[in-house]
XYZ file of C-alpha atoms in Angstrom:
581
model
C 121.278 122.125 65.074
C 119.735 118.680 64.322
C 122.324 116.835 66.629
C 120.774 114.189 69.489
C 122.374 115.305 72.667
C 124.429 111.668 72.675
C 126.137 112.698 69.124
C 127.001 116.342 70.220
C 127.904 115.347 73.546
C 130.774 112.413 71.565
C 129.095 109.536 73.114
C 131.226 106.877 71.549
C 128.470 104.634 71.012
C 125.013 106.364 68.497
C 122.381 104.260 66.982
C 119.655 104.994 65.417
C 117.751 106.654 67.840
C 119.994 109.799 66.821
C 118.686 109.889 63.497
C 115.128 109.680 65.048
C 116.212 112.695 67.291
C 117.577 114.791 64.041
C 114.061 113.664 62.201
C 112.055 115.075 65.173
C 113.761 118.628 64.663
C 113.577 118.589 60.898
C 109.511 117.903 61.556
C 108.907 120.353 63.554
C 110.884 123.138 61.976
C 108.403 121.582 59.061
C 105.592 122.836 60.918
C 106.996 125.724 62.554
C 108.929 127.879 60.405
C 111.981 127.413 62.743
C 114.222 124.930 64.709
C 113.090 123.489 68.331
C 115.990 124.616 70.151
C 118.270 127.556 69.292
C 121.042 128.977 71.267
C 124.011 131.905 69.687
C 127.150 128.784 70.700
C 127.429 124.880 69.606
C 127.553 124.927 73.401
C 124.616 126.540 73.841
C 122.455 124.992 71.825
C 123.479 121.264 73.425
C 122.625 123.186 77.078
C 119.075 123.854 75.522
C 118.756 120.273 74.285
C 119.366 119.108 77.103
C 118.126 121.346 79.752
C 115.199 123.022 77.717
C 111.641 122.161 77.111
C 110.345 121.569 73.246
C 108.507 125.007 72.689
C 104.991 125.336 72.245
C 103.351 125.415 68.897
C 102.992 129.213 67.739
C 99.679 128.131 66.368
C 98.625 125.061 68.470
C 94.134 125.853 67.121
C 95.869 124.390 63.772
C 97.848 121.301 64.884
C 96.027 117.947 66.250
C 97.030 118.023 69.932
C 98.060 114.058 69.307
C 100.711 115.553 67.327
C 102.884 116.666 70.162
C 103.589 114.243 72.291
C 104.639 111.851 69.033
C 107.780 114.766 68.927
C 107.923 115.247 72.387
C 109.195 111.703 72.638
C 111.457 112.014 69.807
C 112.871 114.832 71.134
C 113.825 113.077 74.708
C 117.069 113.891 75.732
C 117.372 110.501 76.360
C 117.556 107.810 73.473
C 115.647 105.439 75.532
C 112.998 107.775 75.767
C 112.403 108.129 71.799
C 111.140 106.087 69.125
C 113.240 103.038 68.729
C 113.561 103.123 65.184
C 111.510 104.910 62.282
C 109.083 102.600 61.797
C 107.526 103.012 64.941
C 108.049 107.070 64.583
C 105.700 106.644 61.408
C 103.295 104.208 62.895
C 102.878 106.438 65.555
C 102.763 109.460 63.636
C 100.124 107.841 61.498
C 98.014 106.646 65.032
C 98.313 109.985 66.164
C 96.478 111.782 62.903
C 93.835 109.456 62.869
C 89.925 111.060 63.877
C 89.765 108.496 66.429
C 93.303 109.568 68.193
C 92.105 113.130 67.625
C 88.485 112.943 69.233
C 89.787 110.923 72.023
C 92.114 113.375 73.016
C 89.913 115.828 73.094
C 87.570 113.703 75.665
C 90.867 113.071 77.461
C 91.381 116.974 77.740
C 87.783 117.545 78.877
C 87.641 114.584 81.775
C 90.999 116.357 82.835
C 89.356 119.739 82.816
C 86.940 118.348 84.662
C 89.309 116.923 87.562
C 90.565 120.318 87.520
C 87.193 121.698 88.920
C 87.150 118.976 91.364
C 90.235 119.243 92.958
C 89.468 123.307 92.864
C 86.196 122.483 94.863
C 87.638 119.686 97.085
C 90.275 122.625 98.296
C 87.814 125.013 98.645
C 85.307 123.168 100.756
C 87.959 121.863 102.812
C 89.524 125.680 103.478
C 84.954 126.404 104.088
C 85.224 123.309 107.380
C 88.239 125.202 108.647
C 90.449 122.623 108.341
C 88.241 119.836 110.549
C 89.618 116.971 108.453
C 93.323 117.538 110.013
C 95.541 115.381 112.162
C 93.676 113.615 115.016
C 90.048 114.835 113.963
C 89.672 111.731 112.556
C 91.355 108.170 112.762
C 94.348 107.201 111.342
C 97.223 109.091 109.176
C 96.109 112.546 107.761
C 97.979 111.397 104.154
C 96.487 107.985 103.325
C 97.932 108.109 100.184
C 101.047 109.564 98.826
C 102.388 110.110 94.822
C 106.097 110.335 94.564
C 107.415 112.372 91.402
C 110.183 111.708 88.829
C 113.214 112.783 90.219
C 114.730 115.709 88.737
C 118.604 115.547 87.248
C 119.931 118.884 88.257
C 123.071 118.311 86.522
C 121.406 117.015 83.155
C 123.347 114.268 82.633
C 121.879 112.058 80.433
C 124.185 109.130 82.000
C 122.348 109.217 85.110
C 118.817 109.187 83.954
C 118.514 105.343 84.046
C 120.312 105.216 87.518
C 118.133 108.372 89.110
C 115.012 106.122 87.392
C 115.843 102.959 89.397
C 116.252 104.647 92.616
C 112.896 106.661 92.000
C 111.303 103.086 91.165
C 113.422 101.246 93.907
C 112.084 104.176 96.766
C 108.418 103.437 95.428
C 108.656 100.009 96.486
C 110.222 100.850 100.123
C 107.281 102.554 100.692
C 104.682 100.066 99.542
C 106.241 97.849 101.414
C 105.966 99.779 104.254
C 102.301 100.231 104.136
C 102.600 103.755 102.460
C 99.642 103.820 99.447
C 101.366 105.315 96.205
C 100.861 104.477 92.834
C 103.567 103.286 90.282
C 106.450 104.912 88.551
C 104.630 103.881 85.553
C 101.640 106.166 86.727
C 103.712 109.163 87.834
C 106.160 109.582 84.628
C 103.617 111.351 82.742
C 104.505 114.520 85.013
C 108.887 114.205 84.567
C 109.371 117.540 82.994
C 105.432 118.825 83.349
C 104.112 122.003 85.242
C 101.315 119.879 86.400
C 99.744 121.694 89.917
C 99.787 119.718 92.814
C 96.050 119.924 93.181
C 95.761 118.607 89.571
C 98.154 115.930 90.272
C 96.127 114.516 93.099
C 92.774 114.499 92.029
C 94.626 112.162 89.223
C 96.474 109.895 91.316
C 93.916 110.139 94.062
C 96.781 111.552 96.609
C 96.541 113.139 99.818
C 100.197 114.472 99.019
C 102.466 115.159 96.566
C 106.470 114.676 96.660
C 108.656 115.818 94.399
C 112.269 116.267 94.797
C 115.633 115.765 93.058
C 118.290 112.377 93.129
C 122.156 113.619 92.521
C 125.473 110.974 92.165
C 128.714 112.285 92.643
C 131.600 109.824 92.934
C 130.890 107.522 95.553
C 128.006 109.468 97.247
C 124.442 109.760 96.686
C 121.404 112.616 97.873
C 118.032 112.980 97.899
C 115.953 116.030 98.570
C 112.599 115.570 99.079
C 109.606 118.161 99.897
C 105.664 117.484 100.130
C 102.960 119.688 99.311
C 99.427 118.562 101.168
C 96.800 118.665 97.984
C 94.505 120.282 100.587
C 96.287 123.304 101.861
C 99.387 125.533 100.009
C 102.566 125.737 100.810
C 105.471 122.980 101.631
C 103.989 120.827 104.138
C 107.718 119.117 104.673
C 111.057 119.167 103.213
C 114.409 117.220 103.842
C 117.885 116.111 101.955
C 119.410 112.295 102.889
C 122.786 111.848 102.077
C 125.015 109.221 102.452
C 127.966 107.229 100.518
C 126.898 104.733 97.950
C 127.695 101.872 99.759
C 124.501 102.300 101.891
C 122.290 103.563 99.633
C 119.778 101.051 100.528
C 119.934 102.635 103.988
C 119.696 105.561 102.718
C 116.591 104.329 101.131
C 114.812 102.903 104.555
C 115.758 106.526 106.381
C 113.697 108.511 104.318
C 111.376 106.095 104.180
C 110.795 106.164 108.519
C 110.611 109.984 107.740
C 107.731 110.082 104.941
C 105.843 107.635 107.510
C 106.689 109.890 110.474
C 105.537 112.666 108.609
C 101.942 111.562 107.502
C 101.731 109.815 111.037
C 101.584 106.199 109.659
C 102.233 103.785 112.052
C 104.808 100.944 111.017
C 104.330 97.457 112.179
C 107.035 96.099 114.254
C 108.237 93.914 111.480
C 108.433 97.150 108.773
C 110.306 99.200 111.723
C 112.375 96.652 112.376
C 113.423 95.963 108.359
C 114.157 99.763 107.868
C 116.094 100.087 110.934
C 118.566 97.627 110.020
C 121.994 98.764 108.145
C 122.545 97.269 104.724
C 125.619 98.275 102.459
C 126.233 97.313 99.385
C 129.075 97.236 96.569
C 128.102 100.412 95.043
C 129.533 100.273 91.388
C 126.871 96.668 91.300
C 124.177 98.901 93.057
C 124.255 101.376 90.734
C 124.341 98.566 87.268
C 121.572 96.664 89.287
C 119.667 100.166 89.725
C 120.231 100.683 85.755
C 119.228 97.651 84.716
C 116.022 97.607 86.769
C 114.670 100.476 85.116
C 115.145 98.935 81.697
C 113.892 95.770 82.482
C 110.338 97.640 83.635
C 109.847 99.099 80.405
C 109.531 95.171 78.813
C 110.649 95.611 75.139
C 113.380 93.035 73.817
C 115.992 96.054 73.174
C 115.214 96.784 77.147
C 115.008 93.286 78.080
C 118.720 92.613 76.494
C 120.432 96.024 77.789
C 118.644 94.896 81.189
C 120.329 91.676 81.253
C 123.950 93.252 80.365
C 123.595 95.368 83.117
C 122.534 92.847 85.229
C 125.333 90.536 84.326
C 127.721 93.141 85.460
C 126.527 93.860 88.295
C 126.960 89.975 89.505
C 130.580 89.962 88.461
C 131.104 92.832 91.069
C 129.192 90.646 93.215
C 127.823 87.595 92.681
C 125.390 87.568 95.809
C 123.807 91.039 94.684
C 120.158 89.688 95.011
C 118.580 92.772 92.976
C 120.902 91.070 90.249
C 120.132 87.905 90.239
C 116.498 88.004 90.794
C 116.442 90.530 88.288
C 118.025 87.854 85.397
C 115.206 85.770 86.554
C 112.947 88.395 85.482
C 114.603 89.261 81.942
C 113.930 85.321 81.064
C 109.876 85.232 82.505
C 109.808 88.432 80.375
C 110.995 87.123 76.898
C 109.026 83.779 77.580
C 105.693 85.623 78.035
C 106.422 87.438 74.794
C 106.864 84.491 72.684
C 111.170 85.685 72.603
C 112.259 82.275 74.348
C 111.348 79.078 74.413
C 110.567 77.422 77.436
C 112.655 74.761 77.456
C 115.434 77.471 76.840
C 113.854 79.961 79.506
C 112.772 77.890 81.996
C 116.268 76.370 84.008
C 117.714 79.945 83.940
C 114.587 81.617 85.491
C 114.618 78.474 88.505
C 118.338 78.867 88.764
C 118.286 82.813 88.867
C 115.391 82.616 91.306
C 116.307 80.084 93.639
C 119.773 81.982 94.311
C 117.597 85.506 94.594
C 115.152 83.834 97.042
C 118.262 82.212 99.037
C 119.926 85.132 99.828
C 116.444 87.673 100.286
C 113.371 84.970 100.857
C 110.954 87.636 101.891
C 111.610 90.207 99.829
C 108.078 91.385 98.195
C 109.321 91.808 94.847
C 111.212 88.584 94.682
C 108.019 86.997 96.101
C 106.033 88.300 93.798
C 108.130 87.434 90.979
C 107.922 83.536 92.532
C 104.346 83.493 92.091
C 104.393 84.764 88.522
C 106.855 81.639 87.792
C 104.901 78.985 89.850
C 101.675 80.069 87.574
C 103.194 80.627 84.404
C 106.310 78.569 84.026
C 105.790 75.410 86.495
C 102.145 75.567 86.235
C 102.023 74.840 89.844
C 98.565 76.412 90.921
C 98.514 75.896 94.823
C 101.955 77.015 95.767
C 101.111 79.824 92.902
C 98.388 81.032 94.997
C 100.284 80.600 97.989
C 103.115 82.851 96.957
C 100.641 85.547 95.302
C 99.130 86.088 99.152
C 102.138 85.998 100.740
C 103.777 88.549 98.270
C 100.188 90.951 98.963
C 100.264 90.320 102.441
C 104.064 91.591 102.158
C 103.610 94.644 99.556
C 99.709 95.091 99.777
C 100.128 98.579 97.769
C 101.723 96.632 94.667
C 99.046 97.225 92.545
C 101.089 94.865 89.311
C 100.960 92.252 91.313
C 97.276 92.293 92.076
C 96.707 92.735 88.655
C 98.739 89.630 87.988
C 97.129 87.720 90.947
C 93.512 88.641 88.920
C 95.029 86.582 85.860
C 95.607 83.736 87.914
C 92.538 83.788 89.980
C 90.648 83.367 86.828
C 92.495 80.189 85.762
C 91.142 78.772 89.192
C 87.841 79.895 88.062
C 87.473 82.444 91.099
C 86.011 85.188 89.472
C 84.332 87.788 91.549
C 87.799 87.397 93.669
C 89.678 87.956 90.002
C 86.632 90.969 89.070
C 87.903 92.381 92.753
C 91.452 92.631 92.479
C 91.273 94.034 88.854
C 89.551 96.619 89.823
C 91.821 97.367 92.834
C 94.886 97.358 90.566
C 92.780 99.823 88.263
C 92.081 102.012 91.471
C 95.612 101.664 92.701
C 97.757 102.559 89.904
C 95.095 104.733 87.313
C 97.592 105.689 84.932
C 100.411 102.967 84.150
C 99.818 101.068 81.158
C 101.274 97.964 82.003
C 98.782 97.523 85.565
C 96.244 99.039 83.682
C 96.950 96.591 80.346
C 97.003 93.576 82.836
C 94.091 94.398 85.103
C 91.354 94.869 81.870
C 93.212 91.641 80.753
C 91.215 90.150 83.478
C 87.908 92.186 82.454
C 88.196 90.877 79.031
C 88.638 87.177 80.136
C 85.417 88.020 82.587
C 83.660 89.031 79.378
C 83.623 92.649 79.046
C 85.841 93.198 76.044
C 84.027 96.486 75.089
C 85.539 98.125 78.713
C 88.953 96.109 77.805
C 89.426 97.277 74.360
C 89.103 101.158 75.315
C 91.278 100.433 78.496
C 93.977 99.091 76.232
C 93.604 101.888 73.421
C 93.811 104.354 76.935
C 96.993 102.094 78.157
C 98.453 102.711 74.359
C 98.098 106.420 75.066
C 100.123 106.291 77.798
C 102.330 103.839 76.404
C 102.426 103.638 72.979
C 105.022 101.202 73.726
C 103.597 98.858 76.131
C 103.495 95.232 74.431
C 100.858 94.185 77.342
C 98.138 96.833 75.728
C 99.272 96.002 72.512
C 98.250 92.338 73.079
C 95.098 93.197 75.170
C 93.591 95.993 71.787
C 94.054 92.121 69.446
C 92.705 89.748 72.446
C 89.464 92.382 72.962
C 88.600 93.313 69.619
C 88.467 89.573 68.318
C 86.688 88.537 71.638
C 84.111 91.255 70.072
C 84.064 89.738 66.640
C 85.882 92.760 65.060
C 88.221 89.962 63.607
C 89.378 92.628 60.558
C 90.548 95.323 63.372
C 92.181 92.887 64.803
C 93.727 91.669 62.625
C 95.124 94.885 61.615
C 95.811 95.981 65.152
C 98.316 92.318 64.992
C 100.024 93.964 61.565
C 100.531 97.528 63.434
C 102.030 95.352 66.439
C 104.416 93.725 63.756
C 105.560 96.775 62.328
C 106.068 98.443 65.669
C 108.393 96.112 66.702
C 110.290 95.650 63.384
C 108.911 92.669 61.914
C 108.452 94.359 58.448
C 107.597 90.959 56.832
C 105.104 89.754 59.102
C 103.383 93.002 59.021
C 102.935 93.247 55.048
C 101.934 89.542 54.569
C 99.074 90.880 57.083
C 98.319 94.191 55.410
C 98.227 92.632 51.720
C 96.922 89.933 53.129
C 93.684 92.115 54.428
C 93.814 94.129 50.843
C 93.675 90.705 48.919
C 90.762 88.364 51.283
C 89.976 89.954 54.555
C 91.586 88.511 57.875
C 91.778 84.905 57.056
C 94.042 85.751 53.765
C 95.992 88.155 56.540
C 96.300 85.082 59.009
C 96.691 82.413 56.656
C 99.614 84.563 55.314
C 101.397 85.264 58.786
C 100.822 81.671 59.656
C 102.823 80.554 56.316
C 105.975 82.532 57.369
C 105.284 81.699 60.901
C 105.449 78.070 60.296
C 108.600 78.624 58.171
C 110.643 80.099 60.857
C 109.616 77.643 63.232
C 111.918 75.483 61.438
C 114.823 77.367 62.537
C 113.997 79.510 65.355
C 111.813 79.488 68.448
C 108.096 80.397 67.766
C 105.142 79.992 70.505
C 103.233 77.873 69.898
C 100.069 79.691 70.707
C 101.163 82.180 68.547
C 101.130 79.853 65.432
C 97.762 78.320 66.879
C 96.126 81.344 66.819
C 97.227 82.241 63.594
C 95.900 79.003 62.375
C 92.327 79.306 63.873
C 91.701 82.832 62.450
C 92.886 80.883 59.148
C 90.318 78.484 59.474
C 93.252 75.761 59.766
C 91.512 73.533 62.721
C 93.983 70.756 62.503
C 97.296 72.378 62.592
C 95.457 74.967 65.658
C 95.170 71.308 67.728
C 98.767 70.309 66.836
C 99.971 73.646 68.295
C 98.197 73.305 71.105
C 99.242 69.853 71.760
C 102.793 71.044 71.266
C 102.688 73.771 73.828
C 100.949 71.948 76.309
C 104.055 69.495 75.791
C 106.793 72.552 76.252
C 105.057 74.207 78.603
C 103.792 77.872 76.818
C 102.403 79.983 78.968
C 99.783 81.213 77.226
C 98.298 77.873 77.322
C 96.230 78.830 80.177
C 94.548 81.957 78.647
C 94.448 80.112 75.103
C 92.128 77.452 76.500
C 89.793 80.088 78.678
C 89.529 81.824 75.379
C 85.485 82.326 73.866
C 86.795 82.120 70.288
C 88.524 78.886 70.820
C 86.154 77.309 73.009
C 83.586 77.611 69.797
């Protein structure tokens, strides 16, 4: 009865995210009386693990609504999907019973109520014009915007839900590329397993349409179904299966996306038409690792970052010139630089190596371009070819709203800021409900001085997320660029303990019980300093840990240090208000 799936299943290979699974049940059978999932067989109680939905709560008026989706997410199916280890379970669990978790919630559920009404009205006005907005009464595509769904797993196995995720985020960027307007996986996971109505879905997203459909491997062949459902009218506007062997999944890939763009009467460019009408196979056993890893390496943490690589790493023995691969290695070492996991010195040769063998073998894909950019800003700190790279990966991919918000970042280190304040804000437009674009883009807003609108944009992104290292780092950045130096430095501790560093988080918490924020800094910069001995810390890290200390001289030898190894938060360390004073 308190099984994860994994354990009952004999997965050889259970960690600890099983023991966060059985702790989810035992909670809410705390609350509830009885056990989440029930079934008269062993057997059938696995089938309703896996296959079920967590029932509701018989008397929901007396539980904080932030409460559920804390168990929801230890009760995944899959063990990426949970907690990563009880600490965080408890952190968030704490978050989620706080008054300020609770009343935002409850704004959260009113602004959606309200949505409701206005997708309600937009459907009814347009069925009151008789349908005068339909195809040809106006110029251009009916659909200008699409919002592709989770794919479902009909055969619930939890094996495939990394590989079914890939290909769901892989399809996503065919059709940016191909001029289609959707927002991100990030934005549209919040509906994987939700009854969500299509109307409510794209007054959301801000979709014309709506896909959903299901993703099935078996042996060496892959399928697709796909149906859309206009926001504006009922019924199934459009429905269609793709099958084909692995091998040319990517072709796979390009058919349906000429049918989507047939559909909503998009007209390709002869340069798209011409890329999707071209035959690519692949080895499919790399595919399918490359596809894998990909999905891990989106979701950023270091667990994800070093499954990501493994995956990666396979996939290149299979075949070395798999470009998804090798770019994707690239991306695993930008990743752990960013987030203070890597030196530079260490980082940097394997992201140019990785990179320059991606770019050889695909130079114009939009993804690998945009990757480029991100390196030439924040690894060689080479700010024309940056900029460059960042219009020629738009000009690609103009729908890939990260990107943009990345491109924002870097148009603010050239000190172009109603061009940075414009491409934030299309990001925010673009993609309205992943944390990470949404974390990044109100970066930019906070650096432009509104760190009121970027602290409430990351505490939204953390909702979403509660996860996402990016928001995590924007809440700390926004609430000390607003002087609330004790928050912040509380929000740092919580960041600490969410990702396991038990000791840095206490020095911070006695710390702020014993002198406020500088006794919490001065503390965290003492065993920050001591590990630098022996392991790789940033150096902006330790600088900033010194300035909120009051330590002046040691911030400046940090600083001088990382300008010497090349940190890349260097550039947002010297735009910063709190260390320009």
């Amino acid at each position: 009865a308190y099984m994860s799936p994994e354990q009952a299943a004999g997965a050889k290979e259970v960690d600890a995210r099983s023991d966060i699974y059985s702790l989810g049940c035992i909670l809410f059978e705390m609350l509830e009386g009885q056990r989440p999932f029930a079934g008269r067989t062993p057997q059938a109680v696995l089938a309703s693990k896996l296959t079920g939905t967590l029932p509701e709560f018989t008397r929901a008026d007396e539980r904080p609504e932030t409460l559920r989706p804390v168990l929801d997410r230890a009760l995944a199916p899959d063990p990426v999907d949970r907690q990563q280890d009880a600490q965080q379970f408890a952190t968030e669990l704490r978050t989620a019973l706080t008054t300020t978790e609770i009343e935002a919630a409850r704004a959260r559920r009113q602004r959606r109520t309200i949505a409701r009404g206005i997708a309600a009205a937009a459907v009814v006005a347009a069925l009151g014009f008789g349908g005068w907005w339909a195809t040809g009464a106006i110029g251009g595509p009916d659909i200008q915007s699409l919002a592709l769904l989770p794919f479902e797993n009909e055969q619930f196995d939890a094996e495939q839900t990394a590989l079914i995720a890939g290909l769901h985020l892989s399809l996503i960027g065919e059709m940016q590329q191909a001029g289609l307007r959707l927002p991100s996986r990030r934005s549209v996971i919040r509906y994987l397993g939700e009854s969500t109505s299509v109307a409510e879905i794209g007054a959301e997203q801000g979709a014309d349409a709506v896909l959903e459909g299901r993703a099935e491997y078996g042996g060496d062949s892959v399928s697709v179904t796909l149906q859309m459902t206009d926001v504006h009218s009922p019924g199934v506007r459009w429905s269609r299966t793709f099958r084909s062997a692995m091998r040319d999944v990517v072709t796979l890939q390009r058919e349906v996306v000429r049918a989507v763009a047939n559909e909503v009467g998009l007209a390709l460019t002869d340069e798209v038409a011409a890329r999707l009408a071209t035959a690519s196979e692949v080895d499919p056993e790399s595919q399918q690792l490359a596809l894998r890893a990909n999905y891990h390496l989106r979701r950023l943490t270091p667990q994800d970052l070093e499954i990501a690589e493994g995956l990666f790493r396979q996939a290149l023995e299979i075949d070395p010139d798999n470009a998804l691969a090798l770019g994707g290695i690239a991306w695993v070492w930008l990743g752990r630089q960013q987030f203070g996991l890597a030196s530079p010195i260490e980082a940097r040769p394997l992201i140019r190596d990785y990179q320059a063998r991606a770019l050889a073998l695909a130079p114009n894909d939009p993804a690998l371009v945009a990757a480029n950019a991100l390196i030439l800003t924040w690894v060689e700190w080479d700010w024309e070819a940056a900029g460059r790279e960042f219009e020629r990966a738009l000009e690609l991919n103009p729908n890939d709203w990260e990107t943009r918000a990345y491109y924002s970042h870097y148009l603010i280190f050239m000190g172009r800021l109603d061009e940075a304040r414009s491409q934030a804000q299309l990001a925010r437009d673009g993609d309205p409900f992943s944390g990470l674009t949404q974390s990044l883009a109100n970066g930019a807003v906070s650096h432009l001085g509104d760190d009121e609108a970027a602290m409430e944009a990351a505490r939204e992104a953390l909702r979403l997320d509660p996860t996402q290292p990016v928001a995590h780092h924007l809440l700390i950045a926004s609430l000390r660029g607003l002087g609330r130096l004790e928050e912040a430095a509380r929000a740092q501790a919580d960041l600490f303990s969410i990702v396991g560093d038990t000791a840095l988080a206490n020095a911070m918490y006695t710390g702020l019980d014993a002198g406020g924020y500088r006794e919490a800094s001065a503390r965290a910069a003492a065993i920050l300093e001591a590990r630098a001995e022996f392991v790789y810390i940033a150096p902006s890290e330790l600088a900033l840990a010194h300035l909120y200390a009051g330590d002046i001289e040691r911030v400046l030898d940090w600083l001088e240090h990382g300008e010497t190894i090349g940190d890349p938060a260097l550039p947002y360390t010297f735009g910063s208000p709190m260390v320009a004073t």
